[in-house]
PDB file of C-alpha atoms and ligand atoms in Angstrom:
ATOM      1  CA  MET A  21       0.000   0.000   0.000  1.00 53.00           C
ATOM      2  CA  GLU A  22       2.757   2.337   1.099  1.00 64.00           C
ATOM      3  CA  ASN A  23       4.661   1.479  -2.095  1.00 79.00           C
ATOM      4  CA  THR A  24       1.610   2.091  -4.299  1.00 85.00           C
ATOM      5  CA  LYS A  25       1.186   5.585  -2.805  1.00 84.00           C
ATOM      6  CA  GLU A  26       4.860   6.337  -3.325  1.00 88.00           C
ATOM      7  CA  LEU A  27       4.639   5.148  -6.933  1.00 87.00           C
ATOM      8  CA  GLU A  28       1.533   7.303  -7.531  1.00 86.00           C
ATOM      9  CA  ASP A  29       3.277  10.357  -6.069  1.00 88.00           C
ATOM     10  CA  PHE A  30       6.299   9.689  -8.256  1.00 90.00           C
ATOM     11  CA  LEU A  31       4.159   9.332 -11.400  1.00 90.00           C
ATOM     12  CA  GLU A  32       2.330  12.541 -10.569  1.00 92.00           C
ATOM     13  CA  LYS A  33       5.640  14.380 -10.200  1.00 93.00           C
ATOM     14  CA  VAL A  34       6.730  13.074 -13.597  1.00 95.00           C
ATOM     15  CA  ALA A  35       3.351  14.013 -15.116  1.00 95.00           C
ATOM     16  CA  PHE A  36       3.623  17.545 -13.665  1.00 96.00           C
ATOM     17  CA  GLN A  37       7.010  18.022 -15.368  1.00 95.00           C
ATOM     18  CA  LYS A  38       5.623  16.528 -18.601  1.00 95.00           C
ATOM     19  CA  LEU A  39       2.694  18.952 -18.491  1.00 95.00           C
ATOM     20  CA  LYS A  40       5.108  21.880 -18.267  1.00 93.00           C
ATOM     21  CA  LYS A  41       7.087  20.490 -21.234  1.00 94.00           C
ATOM     22  CA  MET A  42       3.891  20.007 -23.271  1.00 94.00           C
ATOM     23  CA  LEU A  43       2.871  23.611 -22.640  1.00 89.00           C
ATOM     24  CA  PHE A  44       6.245  24.801 -23.908  1.00 86.00           C
ATOM     25  CA  GLU A  45       6.171  22.565 -26.981  1.00 90.00           C
ATOM     26  CA  ASN A  46       2.559  23.255 -27.946  1.00 88.00           C
ATOM     27  CA  VAL A  47       1.916  26.884 -27.029  1.00 81.00           C
ATOM     28  CA  GLY A  48       5.436  28.189 -26.379  1.00 80.00           C
ATOM     29  CA  LEU A  49       4.870  29.019 -22.697  1.00 81.00           C
ATOM     30  CA  ASN A  50       8.096  28.590 -20.711  1.00 83.00           C
ATOM     31  CA  CYS A  51       6.726  27.410 -17.360  1.00 86.00           C
ATOM     32  CA  ASP A  52      10.161  27.258 -15.724  1.00 82.00           C
ATOM     33  CA  GLY A  53       9.873  30.876 -14.707  1.00 84.00           C
ATOM     34  CA  TYR A  54       6.624  30.389 -12.810  1.00 86.00           C
ATOM     35  CA  ARG A  55       6.445  29.250  -9.188  1.00 89.00           C
ATOM     36  CA  ASP A  56       5.520  25.545  -8.938  1.00 90.00           C
ATOM     37  CA  GLU A  57       2.800  26.139  -6.331  1.00 90.00           C
ATOM     38  CA  TYR A  58       1.259  28.749  -8.624  1.00 89.00           C
ATOM     39  CA  LEU A  59       1.308  26.319 -11.591  1.00 92.00           C
ATOM     40  CA  ARG A  60      -0.207  23.520  -9.466  1.00 94.00           C
ATOM     41  CA  ARG A  61      -3.040  25.801  -8.316  1.00 91.00           C
ATOM     42  CA  ARG A  62      -3.844  26.811 -11.908  1.00 91.00           C
ATOM     43  CA  PHE A  63      -3.464  23.253 -13.296  1.00 94.00           C
ATOM     44  CA  ASP A  64      -5.814  22.005 -10.564  1.00 94.00           C
ATOM     45  CA  VAL A  65      -8.512  24.427 -11.741  1.00 92.00           C
ATOM     46  CA  ARG A  66      -8.374  22.829 -15.212  1.00 94.00           C
ATOM     47  CA  LEU A  67      -8.216  19.287 -13.743  1.00 95.00           C
ATOM     48  CA  LYS A  68     -11.497  19.980 -11.951  1.00 94.00           C
ATOM     49  CA  ALA A  69     -13.078  21.645 -14.988  1.00 94.00           C
ATOM     50  CA  THR A  70     -12.254  18.673 -17.247  1.00 95.00           C
ATOM     51  CA  GLY A  71     -13.054  15.955 -14.669  1.00 96.00           C
ATOM     52  CA  SER A  72      -9.486  14.628 -14.683  1.00 96.00           C
ATOM     53  CA  GLN A  73      -8.536  12.951 -11.381  1.00 95.00           C
ATOM     54  CA  ASN A  74      -4.811  13.610 -11.675  1.00 95.00           C
ATOM     55  CA  TYR A  75      -2.102  15.097 -13.939  1.00 95.00           C
ATOM     56  CA  SER A  76      -1.629  11.837 -15.869  1.00 95.00           C
ATOM     57  CA  LYS A  77      -5.352  11.758 -16.753  1.00 95.00           C
ATOM     58  CA  TYR A  78      -5.237  15.449 -17.646  1.00 96.00           C
ATOM     59  CA  ILE A  79      -2.354  14.788 -20.066  1.00 96.00           C
ATOM     60  CA  ILE A  80      -4.497  12.190 -21.845  1.00 96.00           C
ATOM     61  CA  TYR A  81      -7.373  14.710 -21.951  1.00 96.00           C
ATOM     62  CA  LEU A  82      -5.069  17.370 -23.442  1.00 95.00           C
ATOM     63  CA  LYS A  83      -3.854  15.006 -26.142  1.00 95.00           C
ATOM     64  CA  LYS A  84      -7.427  14.172 -27.139  1.00 96.00           C
ATOM     65  CA  ASN A  85      -8.635  17.791 -26.875  1.00 95.00           C
ATOM     66  CA  PRO A  86      -5.906  20.185 -28.107  1.00 93.00           C
ATOM     67  CA  GLY A  87      -8.371  23.099 -27.721  1.00 92.00           C
ATOM     68  CA  GLU A  88      -7.803  22.673 -23.979  1.00 94.00           C
ATOM     69  CA  TYR A  89      -4.309  24.222 -24.323  1.00 92.00           C
ATOM     70  CA  GLN A  90      -5.888  27.636 -24.841  1.00 86.00           C
ATOM     71  CA  GLN A  91      -8.143  27.181 -21.783  1.00 88.00           C
ATOM     72  CA  LEU A  92      -5.117  26.251 -19.708  1.00 90.00           C
ATOM     73  CA  LEU A  93      -3.159  29.219 -21.027  1.00 86.00           C
ATOM     74  CA  ASN A  94      -6.063  31.547 -20.209  1.00 83.00           C
ATOM     75  CA  ASP A  95      -6.160  30.185 -16.678  1.00 85.00           C
ATOM     76  CA  LEU A  96      -2.416  30.524 -16.210  1.00 85.00           C
ATOM     77  CA  THR A  97      -2.245  34.128 -17.352  1.00 79.00           C
ATOM     78  CA  ILE A  98      -4.822  35.732 -15.139  1.00 84.00           C
ATOM     79  CA  ASN A  99      -5.803  38.945 -16.860  1.00 87.00           C
ATOM     80  CA  TYR A 100      -7.488  40.851 -14.061  1.00 88.00           C
ATOM     81  CA  THR A 101      -6.859  44.577 -14.503  1.00 93.00           C
ATOM     82  CA  MET A 102      -8.612  47.939 -14.355  1.00 94.00           C
ATOM     83  CA  PHE A 103      -8.222  51.545 -15.526  1.00 97.00           C
ATOM     84  CA  MET A 104      -6.005  53.697 -13.256  1.00 96.00           C
ATOM     85  CA  ARG A 105      -5.418  50.709 -10.976  1.00 94.00           C
ATOM     86  CA  ASP A 106      -4.290  52.129  -7.599  1.00 93.00           C
ATOM     87  CA  ASN A 107      -5.243  55.786  -7.267  1.00 94.00           C
ATOM     88  CA  ASP A 108      -2.044  56.921  -5.582  1.00 96.00           C
ATOM     89  CA  VAL A 109       0.148  55.427  -8.330  1.00 97.00           C
ATOM     90  CA  TYR A 110      -1.773  57.243 -11.078  1.00 97.00           C
ATOM     91  CA  LEU A 111      -1.798  60.459  -9.041  1.00 97.00           C
ATOM     92  CA  TYR A 112       1.987  60.178  -8.775  1.00 98.00           C
ATOM     93  CA  LEU A 113       2.212  59.578 -12.518  1.00 98.00           C
ATOM     94  CA  GLU A 114      -0.067  62.509 -13.353  1.00 98.00           C
ATOM     95  CA  LYS A 115       1.326  65.080 -10.965  1.00 98.00           C
ATOM     96  CA  ILE A 116       5.021  64.194 -10.751  1.00 98.00           C
ATOM     97  CA  LEU A 117       6.500  61.573 -13.034  1.00 98.00           C
ATOM     98  CA  LEU A 118       4.858  62.107 -16.438  1.00 98.00           C
ATOM     99  CA  PRO A 119       5.187  65.948 -16.400  1.00 98.00           C
ATOM    100  CA  LYS A 120       8.887  65.426 -15.603  1.00 98.00           C
ATOM    101  CA  LEU A 121       9.283  62.977 -18.519  1.00 98.00           C
ATOM    102  CA  PHE A 122       7.304  65.187 -20.915  1.00 98.00           C
ATOM    103  CA  ALA A 123       9.888  67.943 -20.395  1.00 96.00           C
ATOM    104  CA  SER A 124      11.974  65.871 -22.844  1.00 95.00           C
ATOM    105  CA  ASN A 125      11.053  64.650 -26.299  1.00 95.00           C
ATOM    106  CA  PRO A 126      10.573  61.888 -27.497  1.00 97.00           C
ATOM    107  CA  VAL A 127       9.225  59.815 -24.598  1.00 98.00           C
ATOM    108  CA  ARG A 128       9.150  56.018 -24.709  1.00 98.00           C
ATOM    109  CA  ILE A 129       7.033  54.031 -22.261  1.00 98.00           C
ATOM    110  CA  TRP A 130       6.502  50.257 -21.960  1.00 98.00           C
ATOM    111  CA  SER A 131       3.458  48.701 -20.305  1.00 98.00           C
ATOM    112  CA  ALA A 132       4.693  45.111 -19.812  1.00 98.00           C
ATOM    113  CA  GLY A 133       1.923  42.581 -19.082  1.00 97.00           C
ATOM    114  CA  CYS A 134      -0.803  44.970 -20.229  1.00 98.00           C
ATOM    115  CA  ALA A 135      -3.632  42.361 -20.210  1.00 96.00           C
ATOM    116  CA  SER A 136      -6.740  43.800 -21.941  1.00 97.00           C
ATOM    117  CA  GLY A 137      -5.239  47.274 -22.330  1.00 98.00           C
ATOM    118  CA  GLU A 138      -6.541  49.266 -19.380  1.00 98.00           C
ATOM    119  CA  GLU A 139      -3.012  50.151 -18.213  1.00 98.00           C
ATOM    120  CA  PRO A 140      -1.625  51.560 -21.511  1.00 98.00           C
ATOM    121  CA  TYR A 141      -4.914  53.371 -22.235  1.00 98.00           C
ATOM    122  CA  SER A 142      -4.771  54.929 -18.749  1.00 98.00           C
ATOM    123  CA  LEU A 143      -1.259  56.186 -19.539  1.00 98.00           C
ATOM    124  CA  ALA A 144      -2.347  57.560 -22.917  1.00 98.00           C
ATOM    125  CA  ILE A 145      -5.320  59.329 -21.306  1.00 98.00           C
ATOM    126  CA  LEU A 146      -2.997  60.911 -18.722  1.00 98.00           C
ATOM    127  CA  ALA A 147      -0.634  62.059 -21.476  1.00 98.00           C
ATOM    128  CA  HIS A 148      -3.534  63.877 -23.195  1.00 98.00           C
ATOM    129  CA  LYS A 149      -4.809  65.254 -19.882  1.00 97.00           C
ATOM    130  CA  ILE A 150      -1.383  66.643 -18.949  1.00 98.00           C
ATOM    131  CA  LEU A 151      -0.327  68.026 -22.346  1.00 97.00           C
ATOM    132  CA  GLY A 152      -3.682  68.986 -23.900  1.00 96.00           C
ATOM    133  CA  GLU A 153      -3.218  70.586 -27.318  1.00 95.00           C
ATOM    134  CA  LYS A 154       0.567  70.606 -26.830  1.00 96.00           C
ATOM    135  CA  ILE A 155       0.641  66.828 -27.279  1.00 97.00           C
ATOM    136  CA  LYS A 156       0.985  67.529 -31.030  1.00 95.00           C
ATOM    137  CA  ASN A 157       4.521  68.790 -30.365  1.00 95.00           C
ATOM    138  CA  HIS A 158       5.485  65.634 -28.513  1.00 96.00           C
ATOM    139  CA  GLN A 159       6.476  62.244 -29.779  1.00 97.00           C
ATOM    140  CA  ILE A 160       5.067  59.835 -27.200  1.00 98.00           C
ATOM    141  CA  SER A 161       5.200  56.075 -27.766  1.00 98.00           C
ATOM    142  CA  ILE A 162       3.534  53.638 -25.414  1.00 98.00           C
ATOM    143  CA  PHE A 163       4.553  50.035 -26.157  1.00 98.00           C
ATOM    144  CA  ALA A 164       2.075  47.604 -24.625  1.00 98.00           C
ATOM    145  CA  SER A 165       2.801  43.880 -24.510  1.00 98.00           C
ATOM    146  CA  ASP A 166       1.404  40.655 -23.115  1.00 96.00           C
ATOM    147  CA  ILE A 167       2.008  36.962 -23.674  1.00 92.00           C
ATOM    148  CA  ASP A 168      -1.724  36.243 -23.937  1.00 90.00           C
ATOM    149  CA  LYS A 169      -3.032  36.689 -27.486  1.00 89.00           C
ATOM    150  CA  ASP A 170      -6.717  36.774 -26.428  1.00 89.00           C
ATOM    151  CA  ALA A 171      -6.046  39.527 -23.900  1.00 93.00           C
ATOM    152  CA  LEU A 172      -4.094  41.484 -26.509  1.00 95.00           C
ATOM    153  CA  LEU A 173      -6.917  41.178 -29.038  1.00 96.00           C
ATOM    154  CA  LYS A 174      -9.264  42.737 -26.474  1.00 96.00           C
ATOM    155  CA  ALA A 175      -6.683  45.455 -25.843  1.00 98.00           C
ATOM    156  CA  VAL A 176      -6.358  46.263 -29.544  1.00 97.00           C
ATOM    157  CA  LYS A 177     -10.157  46.429 -29.852  1.00 97.00           C
ATOM    158  CA  GLY A 178     -10.292  48.938 -26.985  1.00 98.00           C
ATOM    159  CA  GLU A 179     -13.955  48.304 -26.194  1.00 98.00           C
ATOM    160  CA  TYR A 180     -15.198  48.111 -22.623  1.00 97.00           C
ATOM    161  CA  GLN A 181     -18.422  47.721 -20.682  1.00 95.00           C
ATOM    162  CA  LYS A 182     -19.563  50.407 -18.225  1.00 94.00           C
ATOM    163  CA  LYS A 183     -18.524  48.355 -15.175  1.00 91.00           C
ATOM    164  CA  GLN A 184     -14.961  48.112 -16.511  1.00 94.00           C
ATOM    165  CA  LEU A 185     -14.671  51.908 -16.467  1.00 95.00           C
ATOM    166  CA  CYS A 186     -15.264  52.173 -12.717  1.00 89.00           C
ATOM    167  CA  GLY A 187     -11.777  53.663 -12.094  1.00 80.00           C
ATOM    168  CA  LEU A 188     -12.581  56.654 -14.330  1.00 94.00           C
ATOM    169  CA  SER A 189     -14.585  59.847 -13.684  1.00 95.00           C
ATOM    170  CA  GLU A 190     -17.576  60.645 -15.875  1.00 95.00           C
ATOM    171  CA  GLY A 191     -15.665  63.560 -17.423  1.00 97.00           C
ATOM    172  CA  ILE A 192     -12.799  61.278 -18.502  1.00 97.00           C
ATOM    173  CA  VAL A 193     -15.224  58.704 -19.933  1.00 98.00           C
ATOM    174  CA  ASN A 194     -17.023  61.370 -21.980  1.00 97.00           C
ATOM    175  CA  GLU A 195     -13.812  62.909 -23.271  1.00 98.00           C
ATOM    176  CA  TYR A 196     -11.830  59.780 -24.142  1.00 98.00           C
ATOM    177  CA  PHE A 197     -14.468  57.154 -25.052  1.00 98.00           C
ATOM    178  CA  THR A 198     -17.250  56.941 -27.625  1.00 98.00           C
ATOM    179  CA  LYS A 199     -20.430  55.218 -26.484  1.00 97.00           C
ATOM    180  CA  ILE A 200     -21.753  52.730 -29.020  1.00 96.00           C
ATOM    181  CA  GLY A 201     -24.855  51.042 -27.657  1.00 96.00           C
ATOM    182  CA  GLU A 202     -23.789  49.593 -24.305  1.00 95.00           C
ATOM    183  CA  THR A 203     -20.098  49.582 -25.264  1.00 97.00           C
ATOM    184  CA  TYR A 204     -17.504  52.300 -24.689  1.00 98.00           C
ATOM    185  CA  ARG A 205     -14.775  52.507 -27.321  1.00 98.00           C
ATOM    186  CA  VAL A 206     -11.454  54.266 -26.696  1.00 98.00           C
ATOM    187  CA  ARG A 207     -11.173  57.214 -29.085  1.00 98.00           C
ATOM    188  CA  ASP A 208      -8.643  56.977 -31.925  1.00 97.00           C
ATOM    189  CA  PHE A 209      -6.499  59.893 -30.736  1.00 97.00           C
ATOM    190  CA  VAL A 210      -5.881  58.003 -27.456  1.00 97.00           C
ATOM    191  CA  ARG A 211      -5.239  54.702 -29.188  1.00 97.00           C
ATOM    192  CA  SER A 212      -2.805  56.266 -31.678  1.00 97.00           C
ATOM    193  CA  LEU A 213      -0.110  56.625 -28.989  1.00 98.00           C
ATOM    194  CA  ILE A 214      -0.059  52.872 -28.329  1.00 98.00           C
ATOM    195  CA  HIS A 215       1.728  50.017 -30.134  1.00 98.00           C
ATOM    196  CA  PHE A 216       0.496  46.581 -29.038  1.00 98.00           C
ATOM    197  CA  GLU A 217       2.803  43.570 -29.387  1.00 97.00           C
ATOM    198  CA  GLN A 218       2.901  39.974 -28.168  1.00 95.00           C
ATOM    199  CA  HIS A 219       5.903  39.296 -25.951  1.00 96.00           C
ATOM    200  CA  ASP A 220       6.980  36.774 -23.324  1.00 94.00           C
ATOM    201  CA  LEU A 221       8.718  38.479 -20.415  1.00 95.00           C
ATOM    202  CA  MET A 222      11.060  35.497 -20.114  1.00 92.00           C
ATOM    203  CA  LYS A 223      12.580  36.636 -23.403  1.00 93.00           C
ATOM    204  CA  GLU A 224      14.757  39.683 -24.213  1.00 95.00           C
ATOM    205  CA  PRO A 225      12.834  43.004 -24.252  1.00 96.00           C
ATOM    206  CA  LEU A 226      11.700  44.171 -27.697  1.00 95.00           C
ATOM    207  CA  ARG A 227      12.560  47.826 -26.999  1.00 96.00           C
ATOM    208  CA  ARG A 228      15.512  49.698 -25.539  1.00 96.00           C
ATOM    209  CA  ASN A 229      16.243  53.242 -24.431  1.00 97.00           C
ATOM    210  CA  LEU A 230      12.961  53.476 -22.549  1.00 98.00           C
ATOM    211  CA  ASP A 231      12.030  56.327 -20.210  1.00 98.00           C
ATOM    212  CA  LEU A 232       9.517  54.404 -18.137  1.00 98.00           C
ATOM    213  CA  ILE A 233       8.454  50.777 -17.701  1.00 98.00           C
ATOM    214  CA  LEU A 234       5.283  49.755 -15.891  1.00 98.00           C
ATOM    215  CA  CYS A 235       5.210  46.085 -15.014  1.00 98.00           C
ATOM    216  CA  ARG A 236       2.532  45.787 -12.386  1.00 97.00           C
ATOM    217  CA  ASN A 237       0.876  42.715 -10.891  1.00 94.00           C
ATOM    218  CA  VAL A 238       2.716  40.336 -13.202  1.00 93.00           C
ATOM    219  CA  MET A 239       5.738  39.244 -11.127  1.00 89.00           C
ATOM    220  CA  ILE A 240       3.556  37.610  -8.471  1.00 80.00           C
ATOM    221  CA  TYR A 241       3.292  34.500 -10.678  1.00 84.00           C
ATOM    222  CA  PHE A 242       7.048  34.161 -11.231  1.00 89.00           C
ATOM    223  CA  ALA A 243       9.711  32.389  -9.187  1.00 89.00           C
ATOM    224  CA  LYS A 244      12.215  34.685  -7.460  1.00 90.00           C
ATOM    225  CA  GLU A 245      15.086  33.956  -9.915  1.00 92.00           C
ATOM    226  CA  SER A 246      12.848  34.735 -12.905  1.00 92.00           C
ATOM    227  CA  GLN A 247      11.632  37.940 -11.252  1.00 94.00           C
ATOM    228  CA  GLN A 248      15.255  39.020 -10.841  1.00 96.00           C
ATOM    229  CA  LEU A 249      16.096  38.105 -14.432  1.00 96.00           C
ATOM    230  CA  ILE A 250      13.103  40.081 -15.755  1.00 97.00           C
ATOM    231  CA  HIS A 251      13.875  43.092 -13.552  1.00 98.00           C
ATOM    232  CA  MET A 252      17.485  43.065 -14.808  1.00 98.00           C
ATOM    233  CA  ASN A 253      16.143  42.950 -18.385  1.00 98.00           C
ATOM    234  CA  PHE A 254      14.093  46.043 -17.521  1.00 98.00           C
ATOM    235  CA  TYR A 255      17.194  47.686 -16.063  1.00 98.00           C
ATOM    236  CA  ASN A 256      19.043  47.121 -19.336  1.00 98.00           C
ATOM    237  CA  ALA A 257      16.103  48.283 -21.451  1.00 98.00           C
ATOM    238  CA  LEU A 258      15.805  51.602 -19.583  1.00 98.00           C
ATOM    239  CA  ARG A 259      17.887  54.654 -20.437  1.00 98.00           C
ATOM    240  CA  GLU A 260      20.004  56.031 -17.624  1.00 97.00           C
ATOM    241  CA  GLY A 261      17.669  57.920 -15.296  1.00 97.00           C
ATOM    242  CA  GLY A 262      14.636  55.942 -16.579  1.00 98.00           C
ATOM    243  CA  TYR A 263      11.932  54.690 -14.214  1.00 98.00           C
ATOM    244  CA  LEU A 264      10.344  51.350 -13.322  1.00 98.00           C
ATOM    245  CA  ILE A 265       6.990  50.956 -11.553  1.00 98.00           C
ATOM    246  CA  THR A 266       6.066  47.568 -10.116  1.00 97.00           C
ATOM    247  CA  GLY A 267       2.836  46.364  -8.517  1.00 94.00           C
ATOM    248  CA  LYS A 268       2.140  47.248  -4.908  1.00 90.00           C
ATOM    249  CA  ALA A 269       2.524  43.637  -3.786  1.00 87.00           C
ATOM    250  CA  GLU A 270       5.816  43.283  -5.652  1.00 91.00           C
ATOM    251  CA  MET A 271       9.294  44.124  -4.337  1.00 91.00           C
ATOM    252  CA  LEU A 272      12.672  44.108  -6.050  1.00 95.00           C
ATOM    253  CA  SER A 273      15.136  41.562  -4.712  1.00 95.00           C
ATOM    254  CA  GLY A 274      18.707  40.396  -5.390  1.00 97.00           C
ATOM    255  CA  GLU A 275      20.751  42.284  -8.007  1.00 97.00           C
ATOM    256  CA  PRO A 276      17.909  44.537  -9.248  1.00 98.00           C
ATOM    257  CA  SER A 277      17.316  45.764  -5.686  1.00 97.00           C
ATOM    258  CA  ARG A 278      20.957  46.895  -5.571  1.00 97.00           C
ATOM    259  CA  LYS A 279      20.950  48.403  -9.083  1.00 97.00           C
ATOM    260  CA  PHE A 280      17.730  50.423  -8.901  1.00 98.00           C
ATOM    261  CA  ALA A 281      17.251  53.421  -6.619  1.00 97.00           C
ATOM    262  CA  VAL A 282      14.012  53.720  -4.709  1.00 97.00           C
ATOM    263  CA  VAL A 283      12.186  56.896  -5.679  1.00 97.00           C
ATOM    264  CA  ASP A 284       8.867  56.371  -3.914  1.00 97.00           C
ATOM    265  CA  ILE A 285       8.401  53.109  -2.066  1.00 95.00           C
ATOM    266  CA  ARG A 286       4.662  53.568  -1.420  1.00 95.00           C
ATOM    267  CA  THR A 287       3.879  53.666  -5.146  1.00 96.00           C
ATOM    268  CA  ARG A 288       6.805  51.323  -6.012  1.00 96.00           C
ATOM    269  CA  VAL A 289       8.625  53.793  -8.257  1.00 98.00           C
ATOM    270  CA  TYR A 290      12.276  52.932  -8.922  1.00 98.00           C
ATOM    271  CA  GLN A 291      14.949  54.596 -11.035  1.00 98.00           C
ATOM    272  CA  LYS A 292      17.935  53.406 -13.036  1.00 98.00           C
ATOM    273  CA  PRO A 293      20.640  55.704 -11.648  1.00 96.00           C
ATOM    274  CA  LYS A 294      22.499  58.109 -13.906  1.00 90.00           C
ATOM    275  CA  GLN A 295      26.229  57.674 -14.408  1.00 80.00           C
ATOM    276  CA  VAL A 296      28.299  60.860 -14.032  1.00 70.00           C
ATOM    277  CA  ASN A 297      31.962  61.679 -14.415  1.00 59.00           C
ATOM    278  CA  VAL A 298      33.884  61.869 -11.170  1.00 56.00           C
ATOM    279  CA  VAL A 299      35.759  65.048 -10.276  1.00 54.00           C
ATOM    280  CA  ASP A 300      38.964  63.995  -8.584  1.00 47.00           C
ATOM    281  CA  GLN A 301      40.435  65.598  -5.489  1.00 47.00           C
ATOM    282  CA  ILE A 302      42.268  68.363  -7.371  1.00 50.00           C
ATOM    283  CA  GLY A 303      39.216  69.128  -9.484  1.00 51.00           C
ATOM    284  CA  ILE A 304      40.229  67.436 -12.730  1.00 51.00           C
ATOM    285  CA  ILE A 305      37.540  65.328 -14.346  1.00 49.00           C
ATOM    286  CA  GLN A 306      38.658  61.763 -14.937  1.00 52.00           C
ATOM    287  CA  PRO A 307      36.835  61.074 -18.229  1.00 51.00           C
ATOM    288  CA  ASN A 308      36.774  57.317 -17.975  1.00 52.00           C
ATOM    289  CA  THR A 309      35.698  57.093 -14.370  1.00 51.00           C
ATOM    290  CA  LYS A 310      32.000  56.538 -13.858  1.00 51.00           C
ATOM    291  CA  ILE A 311      30.109  56.804 -10.633  1.00 49.00           C
ATOM    292  CA  THR A 312      26.501  56.028  -9.979  1.00 49.00           C
ATOM    293  CA  VAL A 313      24.302  58.755  -8.543  1.00 46.00           C
ATOM    294  CA  TRP A 314      20.690  58.369  -7.555  1.00 46.00           C
ATOM    295  CA  ASP A 315      18.748  61.407  -8.623  1.00 44.00           C
ATOM    296  CA  PHE A 316      15.541  60.776  -6.714  1.00 41.00           C
ATOM    297  CA  LYS A 317      15.930  64.140  -4.972  1.00 41.00           C
ATOM    298  CA  GLU A 318      15.147  65.722  -8.352  1.00 43.00           C
ATOM    299  CA  ILE A 319      11.555  64.609  -8.034  1.00 42.00           C
TER     300      ILE A 319
HETATM  301  C1  LIG B 421      -2.983  40.538 -13.509  1.00 92.02           C
HETATM  302  S1  LIG B 421      -2.586  41.025 -15.140  1.00 92.02           S
HETATM  303  C2  LIG B 421      -1.876  42.633 -14.820  1.00 92.02           C
HETATM  304  C3  LIG B 421      -2.357  43.681 -15.789  1.00 92.02           C
HETATM  305  C4  LIG B 421      -1.876  45.102 -15.512  1.00 92.02           C
HETATM  306  N1  LIG B 421      -0.427  45.188 -15.590  1.00 92.02           N
HETATM  307  C5  LIG B 421      -2.372  45.593 -14.178  1.00 92.02           C
HETATM  308  O1  LIG B 421      -1.577  45.786 -13.250  1.00 92.02           O
HETATM  309  O2  LIG B 421      -3.578  45.797 -14.027  1.00 92.02           O
HETATM  310  C6  LIG B 421      -1.150  40.021 -15.466  1.00 92.02           C
HETATM  311  C7  LIG B 421      -0.799  39.921 -16.934  1.00 92.02           C
HETATM  312  O3  LIG B 421       0.503  39.350 -17.054  1.00 92.02           O
HETATM  313  C8  LIG B 421       0.522  38.579 -18.223  1.00 92.02           C
HETATM  314  N2  LIG B 421       1.629  37.611 -18.208  1.00 92.02           N
HETATM  315  C9  LIG B 421       1.760  36.477 -17.461  1.00 92.02           C
HETATM  316  N3  LIG B 421       2.892  35.827 -17.782  1.00 92.02           N
HETATM  317  C10 LIG B 421       3.507  36.580 -18.738  1.00 92.02           C
HETATM  318  C11 LIG B 421       4.715  36.439 -19.484  1.00 92.02           C
HETATM  319  N4  LIG B 421       5.527  35.383 -19.310  1.00 92.02           N
HETATM  320  N5  LIG B 421       5.021  37.385 -20.397  1.00 92.02           N
HETATM  321  C12 LIG B 421       4.204  38.454 -20.602  1.00 92.02           C
HETATM  322  N6  LIG B 421       3.048  38.636 -19.939  1.00 92.02           N
HETATM  323  C13 LIG B 421       2.702  37.723 -19.009  1.00 92.02           C
HETATM  324  C14 LIG B 421      -0.832  37.893 -18.199  1.00 92.02           C
HETATM  325  O4  LIG B 421      -1.195  37.405 -19.479  1.00 92.02           O
HETATM  326  C15 LIG B 421      -1.738  39.003 -17.677  1.00 92.02           C
HETATM  327  O5  LIG B 421      -2.365  39.686 -18.735  1.00 92.02           O
END
């Protein structure tokens, strides 16, 4: 009996690893970055939904029903989001960070893990709100990416139901959305700032020289080492002095926590420090000597 249980546990462990491999081979999702307990929780949801008693049975189900891969992918990449998620973060963006960035031109922003688009559209709305007519003189690009094709399709469509607009005032809704029946469509001038693209955060960033990266409420699914790898990718994709905003439940750890400077811990705003030339003791600049300074006092 004891031996049978041990054998079952062993087979389940093997099946769990096989499931991860099948996901990579069939839909390109690299599960290695995700925490195992997170994967198990999400797999278990699909086991229940398909009436499979264990991972081995679920593998058989997947082989017979390839359409199930998409269901599993949808369950793994939870897309919950909302416009202007976390008031204080968007207040910080509107009053402090974006006006500071808009003092330069062009401005390049990346919304990484944008789900159905509420985050990049919120940024585009703020850009219009802050700059008004002057936006014509600015070159603002908001790159918005997600691994989930279905979520991205919704984002590109830019159509939302009333209850999805709950983070927005009536004035904002009237100014930046067109009501078509019961649906609210983001207006073209807002949408035109955004470039949507499919991207897996476990891969190299698609853009460089960025002024600001928002990657909020995405890292919670990833194992610590993958979080650190992704945050270092962000570090390298930012220009010197560029900013990173994470989710409120997410903290930097390891190398990224030493590389980034904390600008505002409450809203999780970090900065890639600027490198400046060092003036030596007798006042001569040593051109090849670089020192890191954190310019969060500027804000
Ligand atoms: C909870 S939503 C967060 C949306 C938005 N950033 C926010 O804070 O409201 C998490 C998003 O991360 C995406 N995601 C999960 N794993 C990913 C990966 N490996 N690469 C890119 N996006 C990923 C999911 O598809 C999902 O849309």
